[in-house]
Amino acid sequence: MTLPAAERIIVALDFPTVDEARKFVGQMGDTVSYYKVGLELIYAGGLELLQELKAAGKKVFLDAKVLDIGNTVERAVRNIAELGVDMTNIHVHDTKTVKAAVCGVQGSNTALVGVTVLTNLDNRDLDEQGIKDDLAVNNLVLKRAIMGKLAGLDGVVSSGLEASTIRNQCGRSFMIVTPGIRLPSDKIDDQERIMTPSRAIANGAHYLVVGRPITQDANPRGAFARMVADIEGR
Ligand code: C5P
C-alpha cells in the first residue's frame, strides 16, 4: 500500500465535547484527511460529528471497540457500517464474536479491524489477569491477530512493537493500525508500548493513530507536520 505519509495518520478526536472537536477539525483544515471518533466523543454527540466529517469529505474510523455476545455484536456492527464509516473495530476476544462482527460488515465498505491487546497494557497487567508468561503481550497479540485473520477481519489494531511479527505471520495485505505513536520529544502519557511514526511504518503499520501529541500541542498543525516529516525521513 503506497499511501502518502499524511494519509497514513489518523488523528484521534479525543475531546470531551463535540464543540471542542469541531473547533479542532476547523483548525486543521485540509491538513488531516482521516479522523478517529472514539468512546469519549461517541457518548457526547460524536455520531453527529461523524456525519459532518463524512459530509466534509473526511475519512472516519469509528473506534467503537465492540465486545458482547455474537448476536449483539453482529447487529451493533451492522448499524455502525450503516453510518458509512470507513473503518471500525471490535475486541478480538474469541472466534465466535469475530465471525459475528464480520457478518455485520458484509456488503458494506466499512473495514473491520480487531483490537489485540490495548497499547497501555504490559506483561504486568496481563499477569494480573492470570496470563503468566514473560512474552505474554507478544504471544497474545499474535494469537489474537491470527485468530482474527482466520475469522475474516481486515486487520488489527496493535502497537508498533508487534507489527513486524504480525506482518510476517498474517501477510502484507492484513491491515495494521498502530496507536501509541510518539516522537522522542513527545510526552508518553499513559501509553506503554510506544514507537515513532517512521519505525512503526517500517515495522509494517499501514495506519498510525495519533491523539495527544497532536491534539494537545500548542501548534497542532506543526505537530502533525513533524509526524509527516518523521515518516518521510526528513
Ligand atoms: O493520545 P494518544 O496518541 O495516546 O491516543 C491514542 C488513541 O488510540 C486513543 O484514542 C486510544 O483510545 C486509541 N487506542 C489505543 N490503544 C489501542 C487501541 C486504540 O491507544 N490498542
PDB file of C-alpha atoms and ligand atoms in Angstrom:
ATOM      1  CA  MET A   1       0.000   0.000   0.000  1.00  0.00           C
ATOM      2  CA  THR A   2       1.696   3.221  -1.116  1.00  0.00           C
ATOM      3  CA  LEU A   3      -0.214   5.906   0.753  1.00  0.00           C
ATOM      4  CA  PRO A   4       1.243   9.409   1.188  1.00  0.00           C
ATOM      5  CA  ALA A   5       2.546   9.938   4.741  1.00  0.00           C
ATOM      6  CA  ALA A   6      -0.173  12.455   5.672  1.00  0.00           C
ATOM      7  CA  GLU A   7      -2.931   9.992   4.713  1.00  0.00           C
ATOM      8  CA  ARG A   8      -1.497   7.325   6.987  1.00  0.00           C
ATOM      9  CA  ILE A   9      -2.066   9.413  10.103  1.00  0.00           C
ATOM     10  CA  ILE A  10      -5.477   9.035  11.728  1.00  0.00           C
ATOM     11  CA  VAL A  11      -5.970  11.828  14.253  1.00  0.00           C
ATOM     12  CA  ALA A  12      -7.856  10.718  17.374  1.00  0.00           C
ATOM     13  CA  LEU A  13     -10.539  13.262  18.263  1.00  0.00           C
ATOM     14  CA  ASP A  14     -10.306  12.589  21.993  1.00  0.00           C
ATOM     15  CA  PHE A  15     -12.110  15.689  23.227  1.00  0.00           C
ATOM     16  CA  PRO A  16     -14.714  15.957  25.976  1.00  0.00           C
ATOM     17  CA  THR A  17     -17.206  17.829  23.794  1.00  0.00           C
ATOM     18  CA  VAL A  18     -18.209  17.906  20.148  1.00  0.00           C
ATOM     19  CA  ASP A  19     -17.684  21.667  20.114  1.00  0.00           C
ATOM     20  CA  GLU A  20     -14.028  21.272  21.038  1.00  0.00           C
ATOM     21  CA  ALA A  21     -13.572  18.507  18.466  1.00  0.00           C
ATOM     22  CA  ARG A  22     -15.320  20.583  15.788  1.00  0.00           C
ATOM     23  CA  LYS A  23     -13.104  23.586  16.581  1.00  0.00           C
ATOM     24  CA  PHE A  24     -10.000  21.409  16.292  1.00  0.00           C
ATOM     25  CA  VAL A  25     -11.146  19.955  12.940  1.00  0.00           C
ATOM     26  CA  GLY A  26     -11.710  23.502  11.663  1.00  0.00           C
ATOM     27  CA  GLN A  27      -8.227  24.494  12.816  1.00  0.00           C
ATOM     28  CA  MET A  28      -6.616  21.553  10.992  1.00  0.00           C
ATOM     29  CA  GLY A  29      -8.436  22.300   7.717  1.00  0.00           C
ATOM     30  CA  ASP A  30      -7.157  20.231   4.788  1.00  0.00           C
ATOM     31  CA  THR A  31      -4.085  19.046   6.712  1.00  0.00           C
ATOM     32  CA  VAL A  32      -5.856  15.998   8.151  1.00  0.00           C
ATOM     33  CA  SER A  33      -7.839  13.616   5.954  1.00  0.00           C
ATOM     34  CA  TYR A  34      -8.593  10.810   8.443  1.00  0.00           C
ATOM     35  CA  TYR A  35     -10.148  11.211  11.909  1.00  0.00           C
ATOM     36  CA  LYS A  36     -10.935   8.759  14.669  1.00  0.00           C
ATOM     37  CA  VAL A  37     -14.053   9.185  16.764  1.00  0.00           C
ATOM     38  CA  GLY A  38     -13.744   7.132  19.930  1.00  0.00           C
ATOM     39  CA  LEU A  39     -15.559   6.239  23.101  1.00  0.00           C
ATOM     40  CA  GLU A  40     -15.211   9.623  24.797  1.00  0.00           C
ATOM     41  CA  LEU A  41     -16.835  11.533  21.958  1.00  0.00           C
ATOM     42  CA  ILE A  42     -19.354   8.849  20.923  1.00  0.00           C
ATOM     43  CA  TYR A  43     -21.204   9.454  24.185  1.00  0.00           C
ATOM     44  CA  ALA A  44     -21.061  13.233  23.797  1.00  0.00           C
ATOM     45  CA  GLY A  45     -22.679  13.645  20.376  1.00  0.00           C
ATOM     46  CA  GLY A  46     -19.802  12.174  18.368  1.00  0.00           C
ATOM     47  CA  LEU A  47     -22.082  10.325  15.928  1.00  0.00           C
ATOM     48  CA  GLU A  48     -23.465  13.665  14.751  1.00  0.00           C
ATOM     49  CA  LEU A  49     -19.950  14.999  14.247  1.00  0.00           C
ATOM     50  CA  LEU A  50     -19.118  11.846  12.326  1.00  0.00           C
ATOM     51  CA  GLN A  51     -21.775  12.719   9.740  1.00  0.00           C
ATOM     52  CA  GLU A  52     -20.345  16.237   9.438  1.00  0.00           C
ATOM     53  CA  LEU A  53     -16.864  14.821   8.887  1.00  0.00           C
ATOM     54  CA  LYS A  54     -18.131  12.483   6.169  1.00  0.00           C
ATOM     55  CA  ALA A  55     -20.026  15.348   4.507  1.00  0.00           C
ATOM     56  CA  ALA A  56     -16.770  17.359   4.530  1.00  0.00           C
ATOM     57  CA  GLY A  57     -15.034  14.526   2.647  1.00  0.00           C
ATOM     58  CA  LYS A  58     -13.018  13.195   5.605  1.00  0.00           C
ATOM     59  CA  LYS A  59     -12.425   9.520   6.269  1.00  0.00           C
ATOM     60  CA  VAL A  60     -13.671   8.309   9.647  1.00  0.00           C
ATOM     61  CA  PHE A  61     -12.583   5.455  11.891  1.00  0.00           C
ATOM     62  CA  LEU A  62     -15.288   4.781  14.484  1.00  0.00           C
ATOM     63  CA  ASP A  63     -13.284   3.364  17.391  1.00  0.00           C
ATOM     64  CA  ALA A  64     -16.241   1.548  18.920  1.00  0.00           C
ATOM     65  CA  LYS A  65     -14.250  -1.337  20.454  1.00  0.00           C
ATOM     66  CA  VAL A  66     -17.306  -3.591  20.404  1.00  0.00           C
ATOM     67  CA  LEU A  67     -17.453  -6.698  22.588  1.00  0.00           C
ATOM     68  CA  ASP A  68     -20.594  -8.627  23.546  1.00  0.00           C
ATOM     69  CA  ILE A  69     -22.319 -11.901  22.644  1.00  0.00           C
ATOM     70  CA  GLY A  70     -22.235 -12.730  18.931  1.00  0.00           C
ATOM     71  CA  ASN A  71     -25.825 -11.774  18.102  1.00  0.00           C
ATOM     72  CA  THR A  72     -25.456  -8.320  19.686  1.00  0.00           C
ATOM     73  CA  VAL A  73     -22.039  -7.777  18.113  1.00  0.00           C
ATOM     74  CA  GLU A  74     -23.352  -8.597  14.625  1.00  0.00           C
ATOM     75  CA  ARG A  75     -26.303  -6.199  14.938  1.00  0.00           C
ATOM     76  CA  ALA A  76     -24.219  -3.412  16.501  1.00  0.00           C
ATOM     77  CA  VAL A  77     -21.556  -3.686  13.810  1.00  0.00           C
ATOM     78  CA  ARG A  78     -24.221  -3.711  11.059  1.00  0.00           C
ATOM     79  CA  ASN A  79     -25.639  -0.448  12.432  1.00  0.00           C
ATOM     80  CA  ILE A  80     -22.133   1.038  12.604  1.00  0.00           C
ATOM     81  CA  ALA A  81     -21.488   0.069   8.955  1.00  0.00           C
ATOM     82  CA  GLU A  82     -24.760   1.765   8.008  1.00  0.00           C
ATOM     83  CA  LEU A  83     -23.342   5.035   9.352  1.00  0.00           C
ATOM     84  CA  GLY A  84     -20.974   4.918   6.364  1.00  0.00           C
ATOM     85  CA  VAL A  85     -17.729   4.903   8.371  1.00  0.00           C
ATOM     86  CA  ASP A  86     -14.522   3.836   6.627  1.00  0.00           C
ATOM     87  CA  MET A  87     -13.296   1.693   9.480  1.00  0.00           C
ATOM     88  CA  THR A  88     -14.496   0.353  12.816  1.00  0.00           C
ATOM     89  CA  ASN A  89     -13.233  -2.120  15.362  1.00  0.00           C
ATOM     90  CA  ILE A  90     -14.075  -4.849  17.822  1.00  0.00           C
ATOM     91  CA  HIS A  91     -12.080  -6.550  20.557  1.00  0.00           C
ATOM     92  CA  VAL A  92     -10.582  -9.829  19.346  1.00  0.00           C
ATOM     93  CA  HIS A  93     -11.858 -11.965  22.179  1.00  0.00           C
ATOM     94  CA  ASP A  94     -12.945 -15.269  20.624  1.00  0.00           C
ATOM     95  CA  THR A  95     -13.608 -16.616  17.124  1.00  0.00           C
ATOM     96  CA  LYS A  96     -17.414 -16.633  17.561  1.00  0.00           C
ATOM     97  CA  THR A  97     -17.709 -12.899  18.229  1.00  0.00           C
ATOM     98  CA  VAL A  98     -15.200 -12.013  15.497  1.00  0.00           C
ATOM     99  CA  LYS A  99     -17.157 -14.078  12.948  1.00  0.00           C
ATOM    100  CA  ALA A 100     -20.390 -12.396  14.053  1.00  0.00           C
ATOM    101  CA  ALA A 101     -18.812  -8.961  13.557  1.00  0.00           C
ATOM    102  CA  VAL A 102     -17.511  -9.969  10.128  1.00  0.00           C
ATOM    103  CA  CYS A 103     -21.118 -10.897   9.170  1.00  0.00           C
ATOM    104  CA  GLY A 104     -22.186  -7.453  10.412  1.00  0.00           C
ATOM    105  CA  VAL A 105     -19.968  -5.555   7.927  1.00  0.00           C
ATOM    106  CA  GLN A 106     -20.726  -7.839   4.992  1.00  0.00           C
ATOM    107  CA  GLY A 107     -21.936  -5.923   1.954  1.00  0.00           C
ATOM    108  CA  SER A 108     -20.628  -2.582   3.292  1.00  0.00           C
ATOM    109  CA  ASN A 109     -17.482  -0.578   2.568  1.00  0.00           C
ATOM    110  CA  THR A 110     -16.507  -0.478   6.242  1.00  0.00           C
ATOM    111  CA  ALA A 111     -13.177  -2.100   7.065  1.00  0.00           C
ATOM    112  CA  LEU A 112     -13.292  -4.161  10.251  1.00  0.00           C
ATOM    113  CA  VAL A 113     -10.209  -4.376  12.434  1.00  0.00           C
ATOM    114  CA  GLY A 114      -9.691  -6.029  15.807  1.00  0.00           C
ATOM    115  CA  VAL A 115      -8.005  -4.758  18.944  1.00  0.00           C
ATOM    116  CA  THR A 116      -5.456  -7.359  20.008  1.00  0.00           C
ATOM    117  CA  VAL A 117      -4.044  -6.032  23.311  1.00  0.00           C
ATOM    118  CA  LEU A 118      -4.505  -2.370  24.230  1.00  0.00           C
ATOM    119  CA  THR A 119      -1.243  -0.428  23.929  1.00  0.00           C
ATOM    120  CA  ASN A 120      -1.440   0.841  27.509  1.00  0.00           C
ATOM    121  CA  LEU A 121      -1.077  -2.721  28.846  1.00  0.00           C
ATOM    122  CA  ASP A 122       2.157  -4.578  29.517  1.00  0.00           C
ATOM    123  CA  ASN A 123       3.131  -8.024  30.815  1.00  0.00           C
ATOM    124  CA  ARG A 124       2.426  -6.987  34.439  1.00  0.00           C
ATOM    125  CA  ASP A 125      -1.147  -6.105  33.533  1.00  0.00           C
ATOM    126  CA  LEU A 126      -1.649  -9.482  31.848  1.00  0.00           C
ATOM    127  CA  ASP A 127      -0.039 -11.249  34.806  1.00  0.00           C
ATOM    128  CA  GLU A 128      -2.755  -9.659  36.941  1.00  0.00           C
ATOM    129  CA  GLN A 129      -5.320 -11.371  34.684  1.00  0.00           C
ATOM    130  CA  GLY A 130      -3.669 -14.747  35.193  1.00  0.00           C
ATOM    131  CA  ILE A 131      -1.645 -14.738  31.968  1.00  0.00           C
ATOM    132  CA  LYS A 132       1.774 -15.611  33.361  1.00  0.00           C
ATOM    133  CA  ASP A 133       4.417 -15.567  30.661  1.00  0.00           C
ATOM    134  CA  ASP A 134       7.475 -13.355  30.027  1.00  0.00           C
ATOM    135  CA  LEU A 135       6.301 -12.828  26.449  1.00  0.00           C
ATOM    136  CA  ALA A 136       2.624 -12.517  27.397  1.00  0.00           C
ATOM    137  CA  VAL A 137       1.824  -9.407  25.362  1.00  0.00           C
ATOM    138  CA  ASN A 138       3.702 -10.564  22.254  1.00  0.00           C
ATOM    139  CA  ASN A 139       2.188 -14.033  22.357  1.00  0.00           C
ATOM    140  CA  LEU A 140      -1.353 -12.824  22.985  1.00  0.00           C
ATOM    141  CA  VAL A 141      -1.170 -10.151  20.276  1.00  0.00           C
ATOM    142  CA  LEU A 142      -0.006 -12.687  17.712  1.00  0.00           C
ATOM    143  CA  LYS A 143      -2.517 -15.321  18.796  1.00  0.00           C
ATOM    144  CA  ARG A 144      -5.359 -12.806  18.511  1.00  0.00           C
ATOM    145  CA  ALA A 145      -4.114 -11.441  15.172  1.00  0.00           C
ATOM    146  CA  ILE A 146      -4.081 -14.936  13.667  1.00  0.00           C
ATOM    147  CA  MET A 147      -7.484 -15.729  15.203  1.00  0.00           C
ATOM    148  CA  GLY A 148      -8.880 -12.504  13.755  1.00  0.00           C
ATOM    149  CA  LYS A 149      -7.441 -13.130  10.319  1.00  0.00           C
ATOM    150  CA  LEU A 150      -8.803 -16.678  10.171  1.00  0.00           C
ATOM    151  CA  ALA A 151     -12.238 -15.374  11.236  1.00  0.00           C
ATOM    152  CA  GLY A 152     -12.259 -12.804   8.416  1.00  0.00           C
ATOM    153  CA  LEU A 153     -11.034  -9.486   9.877  1.00  0.00           C
ATOM    154  CA  ASP A 154      -9.458  -6.937   7.513  1.00  0.00           C
ATOM    155  CA  GLY A 155      -6.727  -6.234  10.034  1.00  0.00           C
ATOM    156  CA  VAL A 156      -5.815  -5.479  13.612  1.00  0.00           C
ATOM    157  CA  VAL A 157      -5.013  -2.603  15.922  1.00  0.00           C
ATOM    158  CA  SER A 158      -1.656  -3.240  17.550  1.00  0.00           C
ATOM    159  CA  SER A 159       1.411  -1.429  18.808  1.00  0.00           C
ATOM    160  CA  GLY A 160       4.380  -0.889  16.512  1.00  0.00           C
ATOM    161  CA  LEU A 161       6.390  -3.308  18.634  1.00  0.00           C
ATOM    162  CA  GLU A 162       4.346  -6.286  17.429  1.00  0.00           C
ATOM    163  CA  ALA A 163       3.673  -5.023  13.899  1.00  0.00           C
ATOM    164  CA  SER A 164       6.571  -6.825  12.207  1.00  0.00           C
ATOM    165  CA  THR A 165       5.637 -10.212  13.692  1.00  0.00           C
ATOM    166  CA  ILE A 166       2.005  -9.722  12.644  1.00  0.00           C
ATOM    167  CA  ARG A 167       3.089  -8.699   9.155  1.00  0.00           C
ATOM    168  CA  ASN A 168       5.287 -11.808   8.856  1.00  0.00           C
ATOM    169  CA  GLN A 169       2.593 -14.154  10.141  1.00  0.00           C
ATOM    170  CA  CYS A 170      -0.530 -12.601   8.601  1.00  0.00           C
ATOM    171  CA  GLY A 171       0.786 -11.195   5.303  1.00  0.00           C
ATOM    172  CA  ARG A 172       1.228  -7.720   3.855  1.00  0.00           C
ATOM    173  CA  SER A 173      -2.418  -7.160   2.946  1.00  0.00           C
ATOM    174  CA  PHE A 174      -3.635  -7.733   6.529  1.00  0.00           C
ATOM    175  CA  MET A 175      -4.086  -4.150   7.749  1.00  0.00           C
ATOM    176  CA  ILE A 176      -2.172  -2.984  10.831  1.00  0.00           C
ATOM    177  CA  VAL A 177      -3.427   0.132  12.599  1.00  0.00           C
ATOM    178  CA  THR A 178      -0.982   1.373  15.223  1.00  0.00           C
ATOM    179  CA  PRO A 179      -1.675   3.684  18.171  1.00  0.00           C
ATOM    180  CA  GLY A 180       0.891   4.541  20.858  1.00  0.00           C
ATOM    181  CA  ILE A 181       2.816   6.766  18.429  1.00  0.00           C
ATOM    182  CA  ARG A 182       5.314   9.201  19.932  1.00  0.00           C
ATOM    183  CA  LEU A 183       8.265  11.254  18.681  1.00  0.00           C
ATOM    184  CA  PRO A 184      11.221  11.300  21.118  1.00  0.00           C
ATOM    185  CA  SER A 185      10.238  14.850  22.132  1.00  0.00           C
ATOM    186  CA  ASP A 186       6.598  13.873  22.932  1.00  0.00           C
ATOM    187  CA  LYS A 187       5.162  13.079  26.358  1.00  0.00           C
ATOM    188  CA  ILE A 188       4.461   9.349  26.807  1.00  0.00           C
ATOM    189  CA  ASP A 189       1.209   9.944  28.782  1.00  0.00           C
ATOM    190  CA  ASP A 190      -0.423   6.653  29.825  1.00  0.00           C
ATOM    191  CA  GLN A 191       0.864   4.625  26.859  1.00  0.00           C
ATOM    192  CA  GLU A 192       3.328   1.743  27.424  1.00  0.00           C
ATOM    193  CA  ARG A 193       4.222   0.199  24.064  1.00  0.00           C
ATOM    194  CA  ILE A 194       5.160   3.298  22.087  1.00  0.00           C
ATOM    195  CA  MET A 195       7.077   3.869  18.859  1.00  0.00           C
ATOM    196  CA  THR A 196       7.999   6.669  16.447  1.00  0.00           C
ATOM    197  CA  PRO A 197       5.884   7.027  13.271  1.00  0.00           C
ATOM    198  CA  SER A 198       8.708   6.033  10.913  1.00  0.00           C
ATOM    199  CA  ARG A 199       9.635   2.942  12.924  1.00  0.00           C
ATOM    200  CA  ALA A 200       6.012   1.808  13.185  1.00  0.00           C
ATOM    201  CA  ILE A 201       5.636   2.065   9.401  1.00  0.00           C
ATOM    202  CA  ALA A 202       8.972   0.335   8.800  1.00  0.00           C
ATOM    203  CA  ASN A 203       7.670  -2.463  11.040  1.00  0.00           C
ATOM    204  CA  GLY A 204       4.566  -2.883   8.882  1.00  0.00           C
ATOM    205  CA  ALA A 205       1.913  -0.467  10.172  1.00  0.00           C
ATOM    206  CA  HIS A 206      -0.423   0.795   7.408  1.00  0.00           C
ATOM    207  CA  TYR A 207      -2.097   3.492   9.520  1.00  0.00           C
ATOM    208  CA  LEU A 208      -0.995   5.324  12.662  1.00  0.00           C
ATOM    209  CA  VAL A 209      -3.464   6.587  15.258  1.00  0.00           C
ATOM    210  CA  VAL A 210      -2.203   9.739  16.951  1.00  0.00           C
ATOM    211  CA  GLY A 211      -4.049  11.647  19.640  1.00  0.00           C
ATOM    212  CA  ARG A 212      -2.485  13.832  22.336  1.00  0.00           C
ATOM    213  CA  PRO A 213       0.866  14.522  20.623  1.00  0.00           C
ATOM    214  CA  ILE A 214      -1.177  16.433  18.018  1.00  0.00           C
ATOM    215  CA  THR A 215      -4.409  17.443  19.758  1.00  0.00           C
ATOM    216  CA  GLN A 216      -2.715  18.761  22.920  1.00  0.00           C
ATOM    217  CA  ASP A 217       0.112  20.572  21.139  1.00  0.00           C
ATOM    218  CA  ALA A 218       0.002  24.379  21.189  1.00  0.00           C
ATOM    219  CA  ASN A 219       0.525  24.184  17.420  1.00  0.00           C
ATOM    220  CA  PRO A 220      -1.337  21.063  16.231  1.00  0.00           C
ATOM    221  CA  ARG A 221      -0.611  21.669  12.537  1.00  0.00           C
ATOM    222  CA  GLY A 222       3.097  21.863  13.384  1.00  0.00           C
ATOM    223  CA  ALA A 223       2.850  18.657  15.428  1.00  0.00           C
ATOM    224  CA  PHE A 224       1.117  16.884  12.506  1.00  0.00           C
ATOM    225  CA  ALA A 225       3.833  18.148  10.133  1.00  0.00           C
ATOM    226  CA  ARG A 226       6.563  16.781  12.453  1.00  0.00           C
ATOM    227  CA  MET A 227       4.936  13.328  12.301  1.00  0.00           C
ATOM    228  CA  VAL A 228       4.758  13.510   8.491  1.00  0.00           C
ATOM    229  CA  ALA A 229       8.406  14.641   8.309  1.00  0.00           C
ATOM    230  CA  ASP A 230       9.448  11.713  10.506  1.00  0.00           C
ATOM    231  CA  ILE A 231       7.668   9.247   8.172  1.00  0.00           C
ATOM    232  CA  GLU A 232       9.227  10.876   5.120  1.00  0.00           C
ATOM    233  CA  GLY A 233      12.673  10.727   6.764  1.00  0.00           C
ATOM    234  CA  ARG A 234      13.160  14.486   6.715  1.00  0.00           C
TER     235      ARG A 234
HETATM  236  O1  C5P B   1      -3.278  10.291  22.782  1.00  0.00           O
HETATM  237  P1  C5P B   1      -2.787   9.017  22.192  1.00  0.00           P
HETATM  238  O2  C5P B   1      -1.942   9.210  20.947  1.00  0.00           O
HETATM  239  O3  C5P B   1      -2.127   8.123  23.205  1.00  0.00           O
HETATM  240  O4  C5P B   1      -4.138   8.322  21.702  1.00  0.00           O
HETATM  241  C1  C5P B   1      -4.193   7.001  21.221  1.00  0.00           C
HETATM  242  C2  C5P B   1      -5.566   6.715  20.728  1.00  0.00           C
HETATM  243  O5  C5P B   1      -5.586   5.377  20.255  1.00  0.00           O
HETATM  244  C3  C5P B   1      -6.665   6.818  21.782  1.00  0.00           C
HETATM  245  O6  C5P B   1      -7.807   7.352  21.126  1.00  0.00           O
HETATM  246  C4  C5P B   1      -6.916   5.403  22.213  1.00  0.00           C
HETATM  247  O7  C5P B   1      -8.259   5.167  22.551  1.00  0.00           O
HETATM  248  C5  C5P B   1      -6.569   4.618  20.947  1.00  0.00           C
HETATM  249  N1  C5P B   1      -6.115   3.244  21.136  1.00  0.00           N
HETATM  250  C6  C5P B   1      -5.018   2.891  21.889  1.00  0.00           C
HETATM  251  N2  C5P B   1      -4.641   1.576  22.009  1.00  0.00           N
HETATM  252  C7  C5P B   1      -5.319   0.630  21.384  1.00  0.00           C
HETATM  253  C8  C5P B   1      -6.434   0.977  20.595  1.00  0.00           C
HETATM  254  C9  C5P B   1      -6.804   2.301  20.487  1.00  0.00           C
HETATM  255  O8  C5P B   1      -4.358   3.760  22.455  1.00  0.00           O
HETATM  256  N3  C5P B   1      -4.896  -0.628  21.435  1.00  0.00           N
END
